[in-house]
mmCIF file of C-alpha atoms in Angstrom:
data_model
loop_
_atom_site.group_PDB
_atom_site.id
_atom_site.type_symbol
_atom_site.label_atom_id
_atom_site.label_comp_id
_atom_site.label_asym_id
_atom_site.label_seq_id
_atom_site.Cartn_x
_atom_site.Cartn_y
_atom_site.Cartn_z
ATOM 1 C CA MET V 1 8.849 4.452 8.410
ATOM 2 C CA HIS V 2 7.805 8.018 7.552
ATOM 3 C CA VAL V 3 11.124 9.876 7.352
ATOM 4 C CA PRO V 4 10.889 13.437 8.760
ATOM 5 C CA ASP V 5 12.784 16.497 7.566
ATOM 6 C CA GLY V 6 16.380 16.670 8.717
ATOM 7 C CA PHE V 7 17.274 12.964 8.771
ATOM 8 C CA ILE V 8 18.690 13.021 5.220
ATOM 9 C CA ASP V 9 20.817 15.818 3.768
ATOM 10 C CA ALA V 10 19.623 18.046 0.931
ATOM 11 C CA PRO V 11 21.669 16.521 -1.949
ATOM 12 C CA THR V 12 20.520 12.981 -1.140
ATOM 13 C CA SER V 13 16.938 14.146 -0.675
ATOM 14 C CA ALA V 14 17.119 15.806 -4.087
ATOM 15 C CA VAL V 15 18.414 12.637 -5.733
ATOM 16 C CA THR V 16 15.689 10.512 -4.168
ATOM 17 C CA GLY V 17 13.225 13.152 -5.329
ATOM 18 C CA VAL V 18 14.395 12.599 -8.902
ATOM 19 C CA VAL V 19 14.136 8.821 -8.440
ATOM 20 C CA ALA V 20 10.630 9.198 -7.032
ATOM 21 C CA ALA V 21 9.585 11.494 -9.885
ATOM 22 C CA GLY V 22 10.885 8.987 -12.424
ATOM 23 C CA ALA V 23 9.062 6.148 -10.677
ATOM 24 C CA LEU V 24 5.828 8.132 -10.690
ATOM 25 C CA ALA V 25 6.199 8.959 -14.391
ATOM 26 C CA VAL V 26 6.722 5.296 -15.253
ATOM 27 C CA SER V 27 3.862 4.280 -12.963
ATOM 28 C CA LEU V 28 1.475 6.757 -14.574
ATOM 29 C CA ARG V 29 2.091 5.130 -17.932
ATOM 30 C CA GLY V 30 1.951 1.609 -16.541
ATOM 31 C CA ALA V 31 -1.229 2.246 -14.557
ATOM 32 C CA ARG V 32 -3.038 3.181 -17.748
ATOM 33 C CA ARG V 33 -2.552 -0.428 -18.866
ATOM 34 C CA GLU V 34 -3.566 -1.910 -15.519
ATOM 35 C CA LEU V 35 -6.724 0.092 -14.885
ATOM 36 C CA ASP V 36 -10.076 -0.526 -16.514
ATOM 37 C CA GLU V 37 -13.651 0.468 -15.755
ATOM 38 C CA ARG V 38 -13.850 -2.211 -13.048
ATOM 39 C CA THR V 39 -10.584 -1.580 -11.222
ATOM 40 C CA ALA V 40 -10.246 2.221 -11.407
ATOM 41 C CA PRO V 41 -12.734 2.766 -8.541
ATOM 42 C CA LEU V 42 -11.031 0.015 -6.529
ATOM 43 C CA ALA V 43 -7.660 1.771 -6.814
ATOM 44 C CA GLY V 44 -8.964 4.923 -5.141
ATOM 45 C CA LEU V 45 -10.492 2.782 -2.412
ATOM 46 C CA VAL V 46 -7.209 0.921 -1.880
ATOM 47 C CA ALA V 47 -5.434 4.244 -1.288
ATOM 48 C CA ALA V 48 -8.066 5.253 1.287
ATOM 49 C CA PHE V 49 -7.887 1.853 2.989
ATOM 50 C CA ILE V 50 -4.088 2.077 3.267
ATOM 51 C CA PHE V 51 -4.416 5.541 4.794
ATOM 52 C CA ALA V 52 -6.914 4.225 7.354
ATOM 53 C CA VAL V 53 -4.919 1.135 8.315
ATOM 54 C CA GLN V 54 -1.708 3.151 8.648
ATOM 55 C CA MET V 55 -3.400 4.929 11.552
ATOM 56 C CA LEU V 56 -3.627 1.615 13.411
ATOM 57 C CA ASN V 57 -0.226 1.228 15.021
ATOM 58 C CA PHE V 58 0.140 -2.214 16.590
ATOM 59 C CA PRO V 59 2.687 -3.136 19.314
ATOM 60 C CA VAL V 60 5.621 -5.250 18.138
ATOM 61 C CA ALA V 61 8.079 -5.040 21.032
ATOM 62 C CA ALA V 62 8.563 -3.246 24.326
ATOM 63 C CA GLY V 63 7.961 0.441 23.631
ATOM 64 C CA THR V 64 7.782 -0.003 19.858
ATOM 65 C CA SER V 65 4.889 -0.167 17.405
ATOM 66 C CA GLY V 66 4.434 -0.660 13.686
ATOM 67 C CA HIS V 67 1.854 0.006 11.011
ATOM 68 C CA LEU V 68 0.998 -1.130 7.514
ATOM 69 C CA LEU V 69 3.160 0.199 4.667
ATOM 70 C CA GLY V 70 0.734 -1.025 2.022
ATOM 71 C CA GLY V 71 2.930 -1.539 -1.029
ATOM 72 C CA ALA V 72 2.373 -5.304 -1.166
ATOM 73 C CA LEU V 73 -1.365 -5.027 -0.558
ATOM 74 C CA ALA V 74 -1.840 -2.440 -3.294
ATOM 75 C CA ALA V 75 0.365 -4.271 -5.803
ATOM 76 C CA ILE V 76 -1.544 -7.529 -5.416
ATOM 77 C CA LEU V 77 -4.981 -5.909 -5.531
ATOM 78 C CA VAL V 78 -4.561 -3.352 -8.315
ATOM 79 C CA GLY V 79 -1.149 -3.993 -9.929
ATOM 80 C CA PRO V 80 2.396 -2.774 -9.249
ATOM 81 C CA TYR V 81 2.283 0.453 -11.257
ATOM 82 C CA THR V 82 -1.019 1.517 -9.741
ATOM 83 C CA ALA V 83 0.294 0.496 -6.306
ATOM 84 C CA VAL V 84 3.158 2.980 -6.500
ATOM 85 C CA LEU V 85 0.613 5.704 -7.211
ATOM 86 C CA CYS V 86 -1.716 4.542 -4.414
ATOM 87 C CA VAL V 87 0.968 4.681 -1.732
ATOM 88 C CA SER V 88 2.326 7.963 -3.119
ATOM 89 C CA VAL V 89 -1.114 9.586 -2.878
ATOM 90 C CA VAL V 90 -1.310 8.449 0.756
ATOM 91 C CA LEU V 91 2.162 9.816 1.527
ATOM 92 C CA LEU V 92 1.333 13.146 -0.111
ATOM 93 C CA MET V 93 -1.887 13.514 1.886
ATOM 94 C CA GLN V 94 -0.100 12.589 5.112
ATOM 95 C CA GLY V 95 2.762 14.982 4.523
ATOM 96 C CA VAL V 96 0.733 17.990 3.420
ATOM 97 C CA LEU V 97 -2.315 17.698 5.665
ATOM 98 C CA PHE V 98 -1.177 15.759 8.730
ATOM 99 C CA ALA V 99 2.516 16.737 9.049
ATOM 100 C CA ASP V 100 3.460 13.051 8.900
ATOM 101 C CA GLY V 101 6.640 12.537 6.873
ATOM 102 C CA GLY V 102 8.796 15.493 5.913
ATOM 103 C CA LEU V 103 8.059 17.517 2.809
ATOM 104 C CA THR V 104 11.741 17.734 1.862
ATOM 105 C CA ALA V 105 11.877 13.980 2.566
ATOM 106 C CA LEU V 106 8.909 13.202 0.318
ATOM 107 C CA GLY V 107 11.213 11.762 -2.324
ATOM 108 C CA VAL V 108 12.845 9.543 0.282
ATOM 109 C CA ASN V 109 9.483 8.313 1.527
ATOM 110 C CA ILE V 110 8.067 7.624 -1.929
ATOM 111 C CA THR V 111 11.236 5.805 -2.975
ATOM 112 C CA ASP V 112 11.296 3.733 0.205
ATOM 113 C CA MET V 113 7.651 3.149 1.096
ATOM 114 C CA ALA V 114 6.037 3.182 -2.348
ATOM 115 C CA LEU V 115 8.687 2.052 -4.829
ATOM 116 C CA VAL V 116 10.832 -0.418 -2.864
ATOM 117 C CA THR V 117 7.944 -2.153 -1.099
ATOM 118 C CA THR V 118 5.987 -2.527 -4.329
ATOM 119 C CA VAL V 119 8.847 -3.805 -6.479
ATOM 120 C CA VAL V 120 10.143 -6.259 -3.880
ATOM 121 C CA SER V 121 6.755 -7.586 -2.820
ATOM 122 C CA TYR V 122 5.404 -8.036 -6.340
ATOM 123 C CA ALA V 123 8.560 -9.817 -7.485
ATOM 124 C CA VAL V 124 8.310 -12.204 -4.523
ATOM 125 C CA PHE V 125 4.576 -12.652 -5.107
ATOM 126 C CA ARG V 126 4.922 -13.550 -8.799
ATOM 127 C CA GLY V 127 7.864 -15.839 -8.071
ATOM 128 C CA LEU V 128 5.871 -17.780 -5.475
ATOM 129 C CA LEU V 129 2.814 -18.088 -7.718
ATOM 130 C CA ALA V 130 5.043 -19.629 -10.386
ATOM 131 C CA VAL V 131 5.885 -22.580 -8.111
ATOM 132 C CA LEU V 132 2.843 -22.905 -5.839
ATOM 133 C CA PRO V 133 -0.287 -24.866 -6.793
ATOM 134 C CA ARG V 134 -2.577 -22.713 -8.872
ATOM 135 C CA LYS V 135 -5.286 -22.293 -6.251
ATOM 136 C CA ARG V 136 -6.946 -19.529 -4.277
ATOM 137 C CA ARG V 137 -4.961 -20.431 -1.180
ATOM 138 C CA SER V 138 -1.704 -19.933 -3.071
ATOM 139 C CA VAL V 139 -2.579 -16.291 -3.730
ATOM 140 C CA THR V 140 -3.154 -15.723 -0.014
ATOM 141 C CA VAL V 141 0.062 -17.527 0.972
ATOM 142 C CA ALA V 142 2.088 -15.621 -1.625
ATOM 143 C CA SER V 143 0.531 -12.363 -0.383
ATOM 144 C CA PHE V 144 1.606 -13.145 3.175
ATOM 145 C CA VAL V 145 5.217 -13.894 2.260
ATOM 146 C CA ALA V 146 5.516 -10.972 -0.166
ATOM 147 C CA ALA V 147 4.257 -8.498 2.436
ATOM 148 C CA LEU V 148 6.512 -9.982 5.110
ATOM 149 C CA VAL V 149 9.615 -9.535 2.931
ATOM 150 C CA SER V 150 8.696 -6.034 1.762
ATOM 151 C CA VAL V 151 8.971 -4.371 5.173
ATOM 152 C CA PRO V 152 12.562 -5.324 6.088
ATOM 153 C CA ALA V 153 13.432 -4.571 2.445
ATOM 154 C CA ALA V 154 12.202 -1.020 3.027
ATOM 155 C CA ALA V 155 14.264 -0.897 6.235
ATOM 156 C CA VAL V 156 17.368 -1.931 4.280
ATOM 157 C CA ALA V 157 16.614 0.727 1.649
ATOM 158 C CA PHE V 158 16.355 3.423 4.312
ATOM 159 C CA THR V 159 19.635 2.246 5.848
ATOM 160 C CA LEU V 160 21.373 2.558 2.466
ATOM 161 C CA ILE V 161 19.922 6.037 1.941
ATOM 162 C CA TYR V 162 21.022 7.018 5.425
ATOM 163 C CA ALA V 163 24.510 5.641 4.792
ATOM 164 C CA ILE V 164 24.771 7.995 1.818
ATOM 165 C CA GLY V 165 23.138 11.114 3.206
ATOM 166 C CA GLY V 166 22.481 10.754 6.925
ATOM 167 C CA THR V 167 22.881 13.998 8.876
ATOM 168 C CA ALA V 168 24.044 12.400 12.146
ATOM 169 C CA ASP V 169 27.304 10.541 12.663
ATOM 170 C CA VAL V 170 25.955 7.114 13.629
ATOM 171 C CA PRO V 171 27.660 3.765 12.883
ATOM 172 C CA ILE V 172 25.716 2.388 9.941
ATOM 173 C CA GLY V 173 26.050 -1.189 11.176
ATOM 174 C CA LYS V 174 24.093 -0.334 14.318
ATOM 175 C CA VAL V 175 21.428 1.411 12.256
ATOM 176 C CA ALA V 176 21.073 -1.572 9.923
ATOM 177 C CA THR V 177 20.826 -4.108 12.740
ATOM 178 C CA ALA V 178 18.227 -2.098 14.643
ATOM 179 C CA MET V 179 16.157 -1.186 11.575
ATOM 180 C CA VAL V 180 16.011 -4.682 10.086
ATOM 181 C CA GLY V 181 15.416 -6.331 13.451
ATOM 182 C CA VAL V 182 12.372 -4.298 14.415
ATOM 183 C CA HIS V 183 10.957 -4.214 10.885
ATOM 184 C CA VAL V 184 11.011 -7.986 10.572
ATOM 185 C CA LEU V 185 8.552 -7.969 13.474
ATOM 186 C CA ILE V 186 6.503 -5.218 11.842
ATOM 187 C CA GLY V 187 6.560 -7.259 8.649
ATOM 188 C CA ILE V 188 4.625 -10.028 10.388
ATOM 189 C CA GLY V 189 1.796 -7.599 11.105
ATOM 190 C CA GLU V 190 1.979 -6.318 7.523
ATOM 191 C CA ALA V 191 1.768 -9.887 6.234
ATOM 192 C CA VAL V 192 -1.283 -10.742 8.349
ATOM 193 C CA ILE V 193 -3.180 -7.598 7.295
ATOM 194 C CA THR V 194 -2.274 -8.096 3.628
ATOM 195 C CA ALA V 195 -3.197 -11.778 3.509
ATOM 196 C CA LEU V 196 -6.514 -11.230 5.313
ATOM 197 C CA THR V 197 -7.482 -8.338 3.035
ATOM 198 C CA VAL V 198 -6.489 -10.090 -0.192
ATOM 199 C CA GLY V 199 -8.261 -13.250 0.948
ATOM 200 C CA ALA V 200 -11.432 -11.290 1.740
ATOM 201 C CA VAL V 201 -11.540 -9.640 -1.691
ATOM 202 C CA ILE V 202 -10.780 -12.916 -3.495
ATOM 203 C CA ALA V 203 -13.635 -14.567 -1.620
ATOM 204 C CA VAL V 204 -16.208 -12.216 -3.134
ATOM 205 C CA ARG V 205 -14.663 -10.766 -6.311
ATOM 206 C CA PRO V 206 -11.583 -12.683 -7.475
ATOM 207 C CA ASP V 207 -11.895 -11.080 -10.892
ATOM 208 C CA LEU V 208 -10.941 -7.724 -9.334
ATOM 209 C CA VAL V 209 -7.683 -8.976 -7.785
ATOM 210 C CA HIS V 210 -4.836 -8.131 -10.147
ATOM 211 C CA GLY V 211 -2.520 -10.762 -8.698
ATOM 212 C CA ALA V 212 -5.054 -13.533 -9.311
ATOM 213 C CA ARG V 213 -5.592 -12.802 -12.995
ATOM 214 C CA GLY V 214 -4.725 -15.603 -15.366
ATOM 215 C CA LEU V 215 -4.679 -18.162 -12.591
ATOM 216 C CA ARG V 216 -5.907 -21.371 -14.204
ATOM 217 C CA GLN V 217 -5.944 -25.072 -13.497
ATOM 218 C CA ARG V 218 -7.171 -28.002 -15.530
ATOM 219 C CA LEU V 219 -10.663 -29.303 -14.875
ATOM 220 C CA GLN V 220 -10.442 -32.845 -13.535
ATOM 221 C CA LEU V 221 -12.889 -35.602 -14.408
ATOM 222 C CA ARG V 222 -13.318 -38.949 -12.688
ATOM 223 C CA VAL V 223 -12.867 -41.773 -15.198
ATOM 224 C CA ASN V 224 -13.183 -45.339 -13.905
ATOM 225 C CA GLY V 225 -12.561 -44.120 -10.388
ATOM 226 C CA THR V 226 -9.429 -42.114 -11.330
ATOM 227 C CA LEU V 227 -9.114 -38.345 -11.630
ATOM 228 C CA VAL V 228 -7.716 -37.241 -14.997
ATOM 229 C CA ASP V 229 -7.137 -33.778 -16.468
ATOM 230 C CA ALA V 230 -9.734 -32.553 -18.916
ATOM 231 C CA PRO V 231 -8.388 -30.772 -22.029
ATOM 232 C CA ALA V 232 -10.170 -27.494 -21.312
ATOM 233 C CA ALA V 233 -8.894 -25.044 -18.682
ATOM 234 C CA GLU V 234 -11.179 -23.519 -16.118
ATOM 235 C CA PRO V 235 -10.621 -20.701 -13.640
ATOM 236 C CA ALA V 236 -8.718 -21.869 -10.587
ATOM 237 C CA ILE V 237 -10.671 -19.507 -8.390
ATOM 238 C CA PRO V 238 -14.394 -20.222 -8.608
ATOM 239 C CA ALA V 239 -16.449 -17.263 -7.557
ATOM 240 C CA PRO V 240 -20.105 -18.094 -6.963
ATOM 241 C CA ALA V 241 -20.269 -15.082 -4.625
ATOM 242 C CA ALA V 242 -18.916 -12.760 -7.326
ATOM 243 C CA ALA V 243 -22.262 -12.694 -9.090
ATOM 244 C CA ARG V 244 -23.953 -11.669 -5.841
ATOM 245 C CA THR V 245 -21.427 -8.986 -4.830
ATOM 246 C CA SER V 246 -21.480 -6.008 -7.143
ATOM 247 C CA ARG V 247 -18.537 -3.656 -7.544
ATOM 248 C CA ARG V 248 -20.614 -0.916 -5.956
ATOM 249 C CA THR V 249 -21.336 -3.068 -2.900
ATOM 250 C CA LEU V 250 -17.665 -3.942 -2.549
ATOM 251 C CA TRP V 251 -16.654 -0.289 -2.893
ATOM 252 C CA VAL V 252 -19.187 0.923 -0.326
ATOM 253 C CA THR V 253 -18.229 -1.850 2.085
ATOM 254 C CA GLY V 254 -14.547 -0.997 1.717
ATOM 255 C CA LEU V 255 -15.166 2.713 2.215
ATOM 256 C CA VAL V 256 -17.316 2.171 5.310
ATOM 257 C CA THR V 257 -14.652 -0.162 6.720
ATOM 258 C CA SER V 258 -11.966 2.461 6.114
ATOM 259 C CA LEU V 259 -14.044 5.158 7.795
ATOM 260 C CA VAL V 260 -14.692 2.969 10.834
ATOM 261 C CA LEU V 261 -11.018 2.034 11.139
ATOM 262 C CA ALA V 262 -9.803 5.626 10.845
ATOM 263 C CA GLY V 263 -12.645 7.273 12.729
ATOM 264 C CA PHE V 264 -13.117 4.853 15.600
ATOM 265 C CA VAL V 265 -10.667 1.957 15.831
ATOM 266 C CA SER V 266 -7.655 4.258 15.454
ATOM 267 C CA PHE V 267 -8.346 5.656 18.937
ATOM 268 C CA TYR V 268 -7.212 2.307 20.344
ATOM 269 C CA ALA V 269 -3.991 2.118 18.324
ATOM 270 C CA SER V 270 -0.676 1.819 20.116
ATOM 271 C CA ALA V 271 0.773 5.133 21.271
ATOM 272 C CA SER V 272 4.343 3.781 21.241
ATOM 273 C CA PRO V 273 6.760 5.213 18.633
ATOM 274 C CA ASP V 274 6.952 3.270 15.400
ATOM 275 C CA GLY V 275 10.022 1.349 14.269
ATOM 276 C CA LEU V 276 11.883 4.249 12.669
ATOM 277 C CA GLU V 277 11.050 6.680 15.483
ATOM 278 C CA LYS V 278 12.289 4.212 18.081
ATOM 279 C CA VAL V 279 15.536 3.448 16.242
ATOM 280 C CA ALA V 280 16.111 7.146 15.516
ATOM 281 C CA HIS V 281 15.754 8.030 19.181
ATOM 282 C CA ASP V 282 17.852 5.118 20.462
ATOM 283 C CA LYS V 283 20.693 5.537 17.938
ATOM 284 C CA GLY V 284 20.733 9.325 17.691
ATOM 285 C CA ILE V 285 19.562 9.570 14.097
ATOM 286 C CA ASP V 286 17.104 12.286 15.071
ATOM 287 C CA LYS V 287 19.709 14.767 16.330
ATOM 288 C CA LYS V 288 19.093 17.127 13.416
ATOM 289 C CA GLU V 289 15.401 16.523 12.877
ATOM 290 C CA LYS V 290 13.597 19.680 11.747
ATOM 291 C CA GLU V 291 10.128 20.898 12.560
ATOM 292 C CA HIS V 292 7.634 19.943 9.879
ATOM 293 C CA ALA V 293 6.700 22.714 7.465
ATOM 294 C CA ALA V 294 3.022 21.839 7.995
ATOM 295 C CA ALA V 295 3.260 21.660 11.789
ATOM 296 C CA ASP V 296 0.594 24.370 12.049
ATOM 297 C CA SER V 297 -1.840 22.487 9.819
ATOM 298 C CA PRO V 298 -5.358 22.211 11.280
ATOM 299 C CA LEU V 299 -4.973 18.424 11.011
ATOM 300 C CA ALA V 300 -1.365 18.088 12.199
ATOM 301 C CA ASP V 301 -0.596 14.925 14.186
ATOM 302 C CA TYR V 302 -3.942 13.405 13.152
ATOM 303 C CA GLY V 303 -6.092 15.666 15.256
ATOM 304 C CA VAL V 304 -8.446 18.533 14.455
ATOM 305 C CA LYS V 305 -7.241 21.855 15.791
ATOM 306 C CA ASP V 306 -9.301 23.467 18.564
ATOM 307 C CA ILE V 307 -11.189 20.239 19.388
ATOM 308 C CA SER V 308 -10.133 19.303 22.896
ATOM 309 C CA ASP V 309 -11.735 15.854 23.061
ATOM 310 C CA ALA V 310 -8.973 13.497 21.908
ATOM 311 C CA ARG V 311 -11.333 10.769 20.702
ATOM 312 C CA LEU V 312 -13.463 13.170 18.661
ATOM 313 C CA SER V 313 -10.441 15.096 17.344
ATOM 314 C CA GLY V 314 -8.563 12.000 16.182
ATOM 315 C CA GLY V 315 -11.639 10.283 14.794
ATOM 316 C CA LEU V 316 -12.723 13.323 12.808
ATOM 317 C CA ALA V 317 -9.194 13.754 11.442
ATOM 318 C CA GLY V 318 -9.186 10.128 10.354
ATOM 319 C CA VAL V 319 -12.530 10.455 8.600
ATOM 320 C CA ILE V 320 -11.353 13.622 6.831
ATOM 321 C CA GLY V 321 -8.156 11.854 5.803
ATOM 322 C CA VAL V 322 -10.011 8.885 4.335
ATOM 323 C CA GLY V 323 -12.383 11.201 2.487
ATOM 324 C CA VAL V 324 -9.640 13.377 1.028
ATOM 325 C CA THR V 325 -7.540 10.367 0.049
ATOM 326 C CA VAL V 326 -10.354 8.497 -1.677
ATOM 327 C CA VAL V 327 -11.325 11.634 -3.619
ATOM 328 C CA ALA V 328 -7.738 12.443 -4.632
ATOM 329 C CA GLY V 329 -6.910 8.857 -5.499
ATOM 330 C CA SER V 330 -10.120 8.276 -7.441
ATOM 331 C CA ALA V 331 -9.588 11.470 -9.411
ATOM 332 C CA VAL V 332 -6.089 10.357 -10.438
ATOM 333 C CA PHE V 333 -7.149 6.851 -11.419
ATOM 334 C CA TRP V 334 -10.279 7.889 -13.260
ATOM 335 C CA ALA V 335 -8.216 10.421 -15.214
ATOM 336 C CA LEU V 336 -5.751 7.688 -16.148
ATOM 337 C CA ARG V 337 -8.591 5.382 -17.133
ATOM 338 C CA ARG V 338 -10.153 8.082 -19.283
ATOM 339 C CA ARG V 339 -6.782 8.827 -20.885
ATOM 340 C CA ARG V 340 -6.430 5.152 -21.763
ATOM 341 C CA THR V 341 -9.917 5.171 -23.330
ATOM 342 C CA ASP V 342 -9.113 8.301 -25.329
ATOM 343 C CA ASP V 343 -5.852 6.807 -26.548
ATOM 344 C CA ALA V 344 -7.646 3.649 -27.652
ATOM 345 C CA SER V 345 -10.291 5.595 -29.613
ATOM 346 C CA PRO V 346 -10.002 5.827 -33.414
ATOM 347 C CA VAL V 347 -8.093 8.887 -34.563
ATOM 348 C CA ASN V 348 -8.614 11.028 -37.579
ATOM 349 C CA THR V 349 -5.952 10.098 -40.123
ATOM 350 C CA SER V 350 -7.078 12.408 -42.878
ATOM 351 C CA VAL V 351 -4.532 14.854 -44.272
#
């Protein structure tokens, strides 16, 4: 889904750049309310994890692969405003360091992959939680559906952007059909990854999952053989393991997992073009694609320049990417957290 330079004309790219900048400004303010001393470190880790998993292309059809977009996962774990920032940090690192996603198309990619996926998935997620039983399983089920819907929604968004500013004369109906069709399949993979990850975090630290906050159900007591609701509310998601799993342990485990995925497992990812690349080639969208401005980057195409061994080159690039992303993301989120603390501090009102 990473849109390269040349797919979208300059005026449309500029407009999406303004939209992306506005979304980031709003998200910076909103993230200050979402982040606290517990979740700020998790947000940087989520960005690194998304970067790592995006390297794991999985086959979805003959000659086509897909990868995680991450908007739904980030929104459910750390909140929708923080999620937009998480995915945007990943896209910036990919575009600047790895020549993945055009620099002039950065606004398009942030609007599509960070903003649309987050807004759509979180709206679906909250809507489902409002009607599902208030249990741990409901969070996982809602995560699955929200992630599944978010991917074709991003495909529709790209189709609309292309209809406005596409540089090749391609019937938009054919683009829409191809994009939505393949991204529904990719959405299934997105849903599985999202549900498994959210479920794993809830199992050990449900208090750190933004989407599970406030989930309550009445305590039931057995009276004369019948279950009745007690007047006091108790957490719907009991967490006996939470006391045993510290935030530091969770963070280290998540970071090690990300490093292993990017540094080792990524070597076995599908080499087939992803959904957008496949559709672009088949429908002629890529006729005016331009060479990436960072094509000469030492890490371009997720390999380290001058290292001939493909496994070592790709693995080292993945490890570097995870490291850079977790540092950049953590710096942003800790700064926002500190800004929130400073704003909440008493001020001098003397004249």
